[in-house]
Short mmCIF file of C-alpha atoms and ligand atoms in Angstrom, two decimals:
data_model
loop_
_atom_site.label_atom_id
_atom_site.label_comp_id
_atom_site.label_asym_id
_atom_site.label_seq_id
_atom_site.Cartn_x
_atom_site.Cartn_y
_atom_site.Cartn_z
CA UNK A 1 25.80 -1.78 -6.91
CA UNK A 2 22.31 -2.67 -6.97
CA UNK A 3 22.92 -6.33 -7.15
CA UNK A 4 24.78 -6.06 -4.11
CA UNK A 5 22.06 -4.36 -1.88
CA UNK A 6 19.65 -6.70 -3.26
CA UNK A 7 21.81 -9.54 -2.07
CA UNK A 8 22.25 -8.38 1.14
CA UNK A 9 18.50 -7.59 1.78
CA UNK A 10 17.94 -11.13 0.52
CA UNK A 11 20.03 -12.22 3.33
CA UNK A 12 18.18 -10.14 5.97
CA UNK A 13 14.58 -11.63 4.37
CA UNK A 14 16.13 -15.47 4.63
CA UNK A 15 17.26 -14.55 8.34
CA UNK A 16 13.57 -13.60 9.30
CA UNK A 17 12.20 -16.83 7.57
CA UNK A 18 15.10 -18.95 9.09
CA UNK A 19 14.41 -17.18 12.69
CA UNK A 20 10.92 -17.46 12.97
CA UNK A 21 10.81 -21.15 11.67
CA UNK A 22 13.36 -22.13 14.23
CA UNK A 23 10.83 -20.98 16.97
CA UNK A 24 7.84 -22.84 15.29
CA UNK A 25 10.07 -25.93 14.98
CA UNK A 26 10.50 -25.92 19.04
CA UNK A 27 9.33 -28.49 21.06
CA UNK A 28 8.61 -26.38 24.12
CA UNK A 29 7.67 -22.62 24.09
CA UNK A 30 8.99 -20.50 27.01
CA UNK A 31 8.86 -16.83 27.85
CA UNK A 32 12.26 -16.53 25.96
CA UNK A 33 10.78 -17.74 22.93
CA UNK A 34 8.24 -14.78 23.00
CA UNK A 35 10.91 -12.44 23.52
CA UNK A 36 12.57 -13.71 20.61
CA UNK A 37 9.83 -13.62 18.43
CA UNK A 38 9.27 -9.87 19.59
CA UNK A 39 12.74 -9.09 18.15
CA UNK A 40 11.83 -10.88 15.05
CA UNK A 41 8.48 -9.00 14.30
CA UNK A 42 10.34 -5.77 14.98
CA UNK A 43 12.94 -6.63 12.59
CA UNK A 44 10.36 -7.49 9.87
CA UNK A 45 9.12 -3.81 10.13
CA UNK A 46 6.04 -4.79 12.29
CA UNK A 47 6.91 -1.66 14.49
CA UNK A 48 7.45 -1.53 18.17
CA UNK A 49 3.89 -0.81 19.15
CA UNK A 50 1.92 -3.27 16.95
CA UNK A 51 4.65 -5.92 17.82
CA UNK A 52 3.97 -5.20 21.49
CA UNK A 53 0.18 -5.68 21.04
CA UNK A 54 0.78 -8.94 19.29
CA UNK A 55 3.12 -10.40 22.23
CA UNK A 56 1.01 -9.28 24.73
CA UNK A 57 -1.96 -11.19 23.33
CA UNK A 58 0.36 -14.26 22.47
CA UNK A 59 1.79 -14.10 26.30
CA UNK A 60 -1.97 -14.35 27.31
CA UNK A 61 -2.49 -17.81 25.44
CA UNK A 62 0.69 -18.85 26.60
CA UNK A 63 -0.20 -18.43 30.38
CA UNK A 64 -3.59 -19.78 29.64
CA UNK A 65 -1.64 -23.03 28.52
CA UNK A 66 -2.77 -22.80 24.77
CA UNK A 67 0.75 -22.28 23.60
CA UNK A 68 3.12 -25.39 24.34
CA UNK A 69 4.87 -26.23 21.45
CA UNK A 70 6.23 -24.26 18.30
CA UNK A 71 3.58 -25.20 15.94
CA UNK A 72 1.13 -23.74 18.61
CA UNK A 73 2.86 -20.53 18.47
CA UNK A 74 2.64 -20.73 14.67
CA UNK A 75 -0.93 -21.11 14.76
CA UNK A 76 -1.61 -18.37 17.49
CA UNK A 77 0.64 -16.01 15.71
CA UNK A 78 -1.13 -16.62 12.27
CA UNK A 79 -4.25 -15.97 14.01
CA UNK A 80 -3.29 -12.83 15.67
CA UNK A 81 -1.96 -11.38 12.41
CA UNK A 82 -5.06 -12.54 10.52
CA UNK A 83 -7.05 -10.62 12.94
CA UNK A 84 -5.28 -7.41 12.81
CA UNK A 85 -5.53 -7.04 9.10
CA UNK A 86 -9.18 -8.56 8.68
CA UNK A 87 -10.28 -5.83 11.30
CA UNK A 88 -10.20 -3.40 8.57
CA UNK A 89 -11.56 -4.51 5.33
CA UNK A 90 -11.06 -2.15 2.00
CA UNK A 91 -14.31 -1.37 0.30
CA UNK A 92 -14.44 0.19 -2.98
CA UNK A 93 -16.59 3.18 -2.77
CA UNK A 94 -16.91 4.08 -6.42
CA UNK A 95 -14.82 3.84 -9.70
CA UNK A 96 -13.14 7.23 -8.92
CA UNK A 97 -9.45 6.55 -7.67
CA UNK A 98 -7.00 9.29 -6.40
CA UNK A 99 -3.44 7.89 -6.28
CA UNK A 100 -1.06 9.80 -3.61
CA UNK A 101 1.94 8.58 -2.11
CA UNK A 102 5.79 10.00 -2.11
CA UNK A 103 8.03 9.91 -5.09
CA UNK A 104 9.18 6.51 -6.71
CA UNK A 105 6.57 4.82 -4.46
CA UNK A 106 4.55 3.43 -7.72
CA UNK A 107 1.77 5.73 -8.08
CA UNK A 108 2.05 5.99 -11.85
CA UNK A 109 2.65 2.15 -12.28
CA UNK A 110 -0.35 1.41 -10.42
CA UNK A 111 -2.62 3.75 -12.20
CA UNK A 112 -1.77 1.97 -15.33
CA UNK A 113 -2.26 -1.58 -13.83
CA UNK A 114 -5.61 -0.35 -12.35
CA UNK A 115 -6.58 1.27 -15.50
CA UNK A 116 -5.93 -1.83 -17.58
CA UNK A 117 -7.78 -3.95 -15.04
CA UNK A 118 -10.96 -1.83 -15.05
CA UNK A 119 -10.80 -1.61 -18.88
CA UNK A 120 -10.61 -5.43 -18.86
CA UNK A 121 -13.90 -5.34 -16.90
CA UNK A 122 -15.65 -3.59 -19.65
CA UNK A 123 -15.43 0.05 -18.12
CA UNK A 124 -14.72 3.12 -20.02
CA UNK A 125 -11.67 4.23 -18.07
CA UNK A 126 -10.16 7.89 -17.80
CA UNK A 127 -6.53 8.50 -16.70
CA UNK A 128 -5.69 11.64 -15.37
CA UNK A 129 -1.73 12.72 -15.32
CA UNK A 130 -2.15 15.33 -12.50
CA UNK A 131 1.57 15.53 -11.61
CA UNK A 132 2.22 18.48 -13.56
CA UNK A 133 5.33 19.09 -11.39
CA UNK A 134 7.54 17.13 -14.11
CA UNK A 135 7.11 16.75 -17.60
CA UNK A 136 8.66 13.26 -17.64
CA UNK A 137 5.67 12.26 -15.20
CA UNK A 138 3.12 13.21 -17.74
CA UNK A 139 5.12 11.52 -20.43
CA UNK A 140 5.31 8.20 -18.30
CA UNK A 141 1.52 7.91 -17.86
CA UNK A 142 0.76 9.03 -21.48
CA UNK A 143 3.03 6.32 -22.63
CA UNK A 144 0.90 3.51 -20.50
CA UNK A 145 -2.26 5.35 -21.86
CA UNK A 146 -1.18 4.82 -25.55
CA UNK A 147 0.39 1.20 -24.93
CA UNK A 148 -3.14 0.32 -23.36
CA UNK A 149 -5.40 2.43 -25.57
CA UNK A 150 -6.89 4.30 -22.89
CA UNK A 151 -7.95 7.94 -22.58
CA UNK A 152 -6.00 10.52 -20.83
CA UNK A 153 -6.31 14.00 -19.65
CA UNK A 154 -3.21 15.57 -18.85
CA UNK A 155 -1.77 19.15 -18.51
CA UNK A 156 1.37 21.10 -19.29
CA UNK A 157 4.61 21.38 -17.00
CA UNK A 158 3.61 23.90 -14.21
CA UNK A 159 -0.01 23.94 -14.83
CA UNK A 160 -2.05 24.00 -11.42
CA UNK A 161 -2.76 20.17 -11.17
CA UNK A 162 -6.20 21.19 -9.70
CA UNK A 163 -7.45 22.60 -13.18
CA UNK A 164 -6.27 19.62 -14.76
CA UNK A 165 -8.45 17.37 -12.47
CA UNK A 166 -11.41 19.90 -13.06
CA UNK A 167 -11.08 19.48 -16.70
CA UNK A 168 -11.00 15.75 -16.30
CA UNK A 169 -13.89 15.68 -14.14
CA UNK A 170 -15.75 17.75 -16.92
CA UNK A 171 -14.69 15.25 -19.43
CA UNK A 172 -15.75 12.28 -17.31
CA UNK A 173 -19.17 13.53 -17.18
CA UNK A 174 -19.88 15.05 -20.63
CA UNK A 175 -18.20 11.48 -22.27
CA UNK A 176 -19.81 9.39 -20.02
CA UNK A 177 -16.62 7.61 -18.61
CA UNK A 178 -17.17 4.71 -15.93
CA UNK A 179 -13.79 5.06 -14.17
CA UNK A 180 -11.48 7.86 -13.24
CA UNK A 181 -7.91 7.37 -12.07
CA UNK A 182 -6.00 10.35 -11.01
CA UNK A 183 -2.09 10.22 -10.80
CA UNK A 184 -0.53 12.73 -8.43
CA UNK A 185 2.80 14.29 -7.81
CA UNK A 186 5.14 12.79 -5.26
CA UNK A 187 7.27 15.63 -4.70
CA UNK A 188 6.79 19.24 -4.52
CA UNK A 189 9.08 21.83 -3.06
CA UNK A 190 7.81 21.28 0.55
CA UNK A 191 5.41 18.92 2.24
CA UNK A 192 2.87 21.57 2.93
CA UNK A 193 2.42 22.50 -0.58
CA UNK A 194 1.87 18.92 -1.52
CA UNK A 195 -0.95 18.40 1.05
CA UNK A 196 -2.64 21.70 -0.01
CA UNK A 197 -2.51 20.51 -3.57
CA UNK A 198 -3.93 17.23 -2.78
CA UNK A 199 -6.91 18.94 -0.48
CA UNK A 200 -7.51 21.06 -3.51
CA UNK A 201 -7.68 18.15 -5.87
CA UNK A 202 -9.91 16.09 -3.48
CA UNK A 203 -12.28 19.44 -3.12
CA UNK A 204 -12.64 20.04 -6.78
CA UNK A 205 -13.43 15.96 -7.21
CA UNK A 206 -16.41 16.14 -4.50
CA UNK A 207 -17.84 19.29 -5.95
CA UNK A 208 -17.75 17.89 -9.57
CA UNK A 209 -18.62 14.40 -8.84
CA UNK A 210 -20.69 14.92 -5.61
CA UNK A 211 -22.44 11.64 -5.96
CA UNK A 212 -19.43 9.61 -5.77
CA UNK A 213 -17.16 8.95 -2.98
CA UNK A 214 -13.54 9.09 -3.96
CA UNK A 215 -11.10 6.39 -3.06
CA UNK A 216 -7.90 7.96 -2.04
CA UNK A 217 -5.27 5.15 -2.19
CA UNK A 218 -1.48 5.64 -1.05
CA UNK A 219 1.20 3.77 -2.50
CA UNK A 220 3.77 2.43 0.27
CA UNK A 221 6.69 0.83 -1.04
CA UNK A 222 7.38 -2.16 1.00
CA UNK A 223 11.22 -1.79 0.80
CA UNK A 224 11.18 1.52 2.92
CA UNK A 225 10.10 0.06 6.10
CA UNK A 226 9.05 2.00 9.07
CA UNK A 227 9.47 5.41 7.25
CA UNK A 228 6.18 4.62 5.55
CA UNK A 229 4.35 4.71 8.60
CA UNK A 230 5.10 8.41 9.51
CA UNK A 231 4.24 9.35 5.55
CA UNK A 232 1.06 7.21 5.89
CA UNK A 233 0.15 9.61 8.95
CA UNK A 234 0.99 12.62 7.21
CA UNK A 235 -0.93 11.94 4.08
CA UNK A 236 -4.07 10.35 6.15
CA UNK A 237 -4.17 13.91 8.06
CA UNK A 238 -4.78 15.91 4.99
CA UNK A 239 -6.45 13.56 2.58
CA UNK A 240 -8.14 11.19 4.61
CA UNK A 241 -7.07 7.83 3.17
CA UNK A 242 -9.40 5.00 2.15
CA UNK A 243 -6.59 2.31 1.65
CA UNK A 244 -3.19 1.33 1.04
CA UNK A 245 -1.51 -0.35 -2.09
CA UNK A 246 1.95 -1.86 -1.00
CA UNK A 247 3.77 -1.88 -3.82
CA UNK A 248 7.32 -3.68 -4.84
CA UNK A 249 6.37 -6.75 -3.28
CA UNK A 250 8.40 -8.77 -5.61
CA UNK A 251 11.33 -7.26 -3.98
CA UNK A 252 12.91 -8.75 -0.73
CA UNK A 253 10.77 -6.68 1.96
CA UNK A 254 8.51 -8.69 4.02
CA UNK A 255 5.77 -6.06 4.24
CA UNK A 256 5.54 -6.27 7.96
CA UNK A 257 4.74 -2.45 7.76
CA UNK A 258 1.19 -3.14 6.84
CA UNK A 259 0.36 -4.41 10.18
CA UNK A 260 1.87 -1.33 11.92
CA UNK A 261 -0.44 0.88 9.14
CA UNK A 262 -3.62 -0.99 9.59
CA UNK A 263 -3.11 -1.20 13.58
CA UNK A 264 -1.87 2.49 14.15
CA UNK A 265 -3.77 4.46 11.69
CA UNK A 266 -6.71 2.30 11.15
CA UNK A 267 -6.43 2.43 7.02
CA UNK A 268 -6.97 -0.76 5.14
CA UNK A 269 -4.83 -2.38 2.94
CA UNK A 270 -6.41 -2.47 -0.57
CA UNK A 271 -4.24 -3.84 -3.07
CA UNK A 272 -0.81 -5.55 -3.00
CA UNK A 273 1.32 -4.85 -6.33
CA UNK A 274 4.57 -6.53 -7.30
CA UNK A 275 6.14 -5.77 -10.61
CA UNK A 276 5.94 -3.77 -13.95
CA UNK A 277 3.68 -5.64 -16.07
CA UNK A 278 -0.06 -4.51 -15.59
CA UNK A 279 -1.47 -7.71 -14.18
CA UNK A 280 0.99 -7.93 -11.45
CA UNK A 281 -1.43 -6.73 -8.72
CA UNK A 282 -4.40 -8.17 -6.72
CA UNK A 283 -6.82 -7.48 -4.34
CA UNK A 284 -5.66 -7.61 -0.82
CA UNK A 285 -6.48 -10.90 1.07
CA UNK A 286 -5.50 -11.08 4.75
CA UNK A 287 -5.30 -14.97 4.90
CA UNK A 288 -3.23 -15.45 2.08
CA UNK A 289 -0.75 -12.28 2.91
CA UNK A 290 -0.34 -13.73 6.38
CA UNK A 291 0.69 -17.27 5.13
CA UNK A 292 2.84 -15.87 2.66
CA UNK A 293 4.59 -13.77 5.23
CA UNK A 294 5.20 -17.43 7.70
CA UNK A 295 5.80 -19.54 4.94
CA UNK A 296 9.14 -21.12 4.46
N1 LIG B 1 9.83 -4.08 -9.14
C1 LIG B 1 8.72 -3.36 -8.96
N2 LIG B 1 9.21 -2.24 -9.36
C2 LIG B 1 7.91 -1.19 -9.50
C3 LIG B 1 6.67 -1.59 -8.93
N3 LIG B 1 5.83 -0.47 -8.83
C4 LIG B 1 6.54 0.44 -9.49
N4 LIG B 1 7.85 0.23 -9.84
C5 LIG B 1 8.93 0.90 -10.24
O1 LIG B 1 9.35 1.74 -9.38
C6 LIG B 1 9.60 3.38 -9.92
C7 LIG B 1 9.01 4.41 -9.52
O2 LIG B 1 7.24 3.74 -9.64
P1 LIG B 1 6.69 5.12 -10.22
O3 LIG B 1 5.14 4.34 -10.68
O4 LIG B 1 6.94 5.73 -11.37
O5 LIG B 1 6.41 5.79 -8.92
P2 LIG B 1 5.40 7.27 -8.65
O6 LIG B 1 5.03 7.31 -7.42
O7 LIG B 1 4.80 7.61 -9.91
O8 LIG B 1 6.92 8.21 -8.77
P3 LIG B 1 6.96 9.62 -8.96
O9 LIG B 1 6.06 10.06 -10.03
O10 LIG B 1 8.08 10.24 -9.02
O11 LIG B 1 6.26 10.53 -7.79
C8 LIG B 1 9.55 2.44 -11.38
O12 LIG B 1 10.80 2.45 -11.92
C9 LIG B 1 8.68 1.62 -11.53
O13 LIG B 1 8.81 0.79 -12.68
C10 LIG B 1 6.37 -3.13 -8.38
O14 LIG B 1 5.55 -3.14 -7.88
N5 LIG B 1 7.85 -3.50 -8.24
MG1 LIG B 2 4.57 9.07 -10.94
#
């Protein structure tokens, strides 16, 4: 079943690449070409509003005679996408990370990846299992912590996650850790509960570690497409996001959603994550990302 869905998605992916390159190989570009490009971008999750902005800018260039052939279109599109993404660079503010996002989007996996990287840089890392909603969630992070030989603070199932975070902040100060990575729950009975809980966690960290600005990062499953824009909007309202982690980029999604998130919500992309091994992520680089998106 899963294989079937995967193959189907792969077909959509190939269609994107094939279609966009059919436009880039044209000897002359006309207004119809731009219309076709608009449809293709929407199909790649770039979103209606953001696509419109891109197409409007391209139209201007076309009317000024700067886009005559397919290769001009490719260069101009690359430039537009690059401008969009580099307008909002991510700046790491401290070594305090709060990971938020809907269930299954990759928070726990990314917590382990980031912890491993910071540890390899010589930092003393403390992981925090603040997802006390499910016992399995604590176990999952504990397994990672053991495997990586990294310290972990965790509570018991049902315990107030903010109290786990409070204790973790105490440990962080007392034992002089360098980095704090907090994994949170993705699902509670209601969205309001989850948001209230995250707000409370942030308040606790700010109070306990006032000299540090928290990096609040939202994991966005690249396979979910347009739904992610609305999620990002909701999380941003209550947690004031510092950046996005685009996960599951080893899948077939094109990841066009980041353009919509960056443009419509002004949230920068911080990391790209693409597998289940700890080294499978990197800092987001706009140029490389755009090239990958458009490559054949
Ligand atoms: N292929 C792939 N799988 C991933 C990636 N990141 C996470 N996964 C897998 O996706 C599933 C969900 O990841 P988790 O890290 O548990 O997600 P979560 O956000 O912590 O989920 P909850 O704890 O339920 O809220 C797991 O099976 C992970 O192994 C990725 O970049 N690529
Ligand atoms: Mg988790």
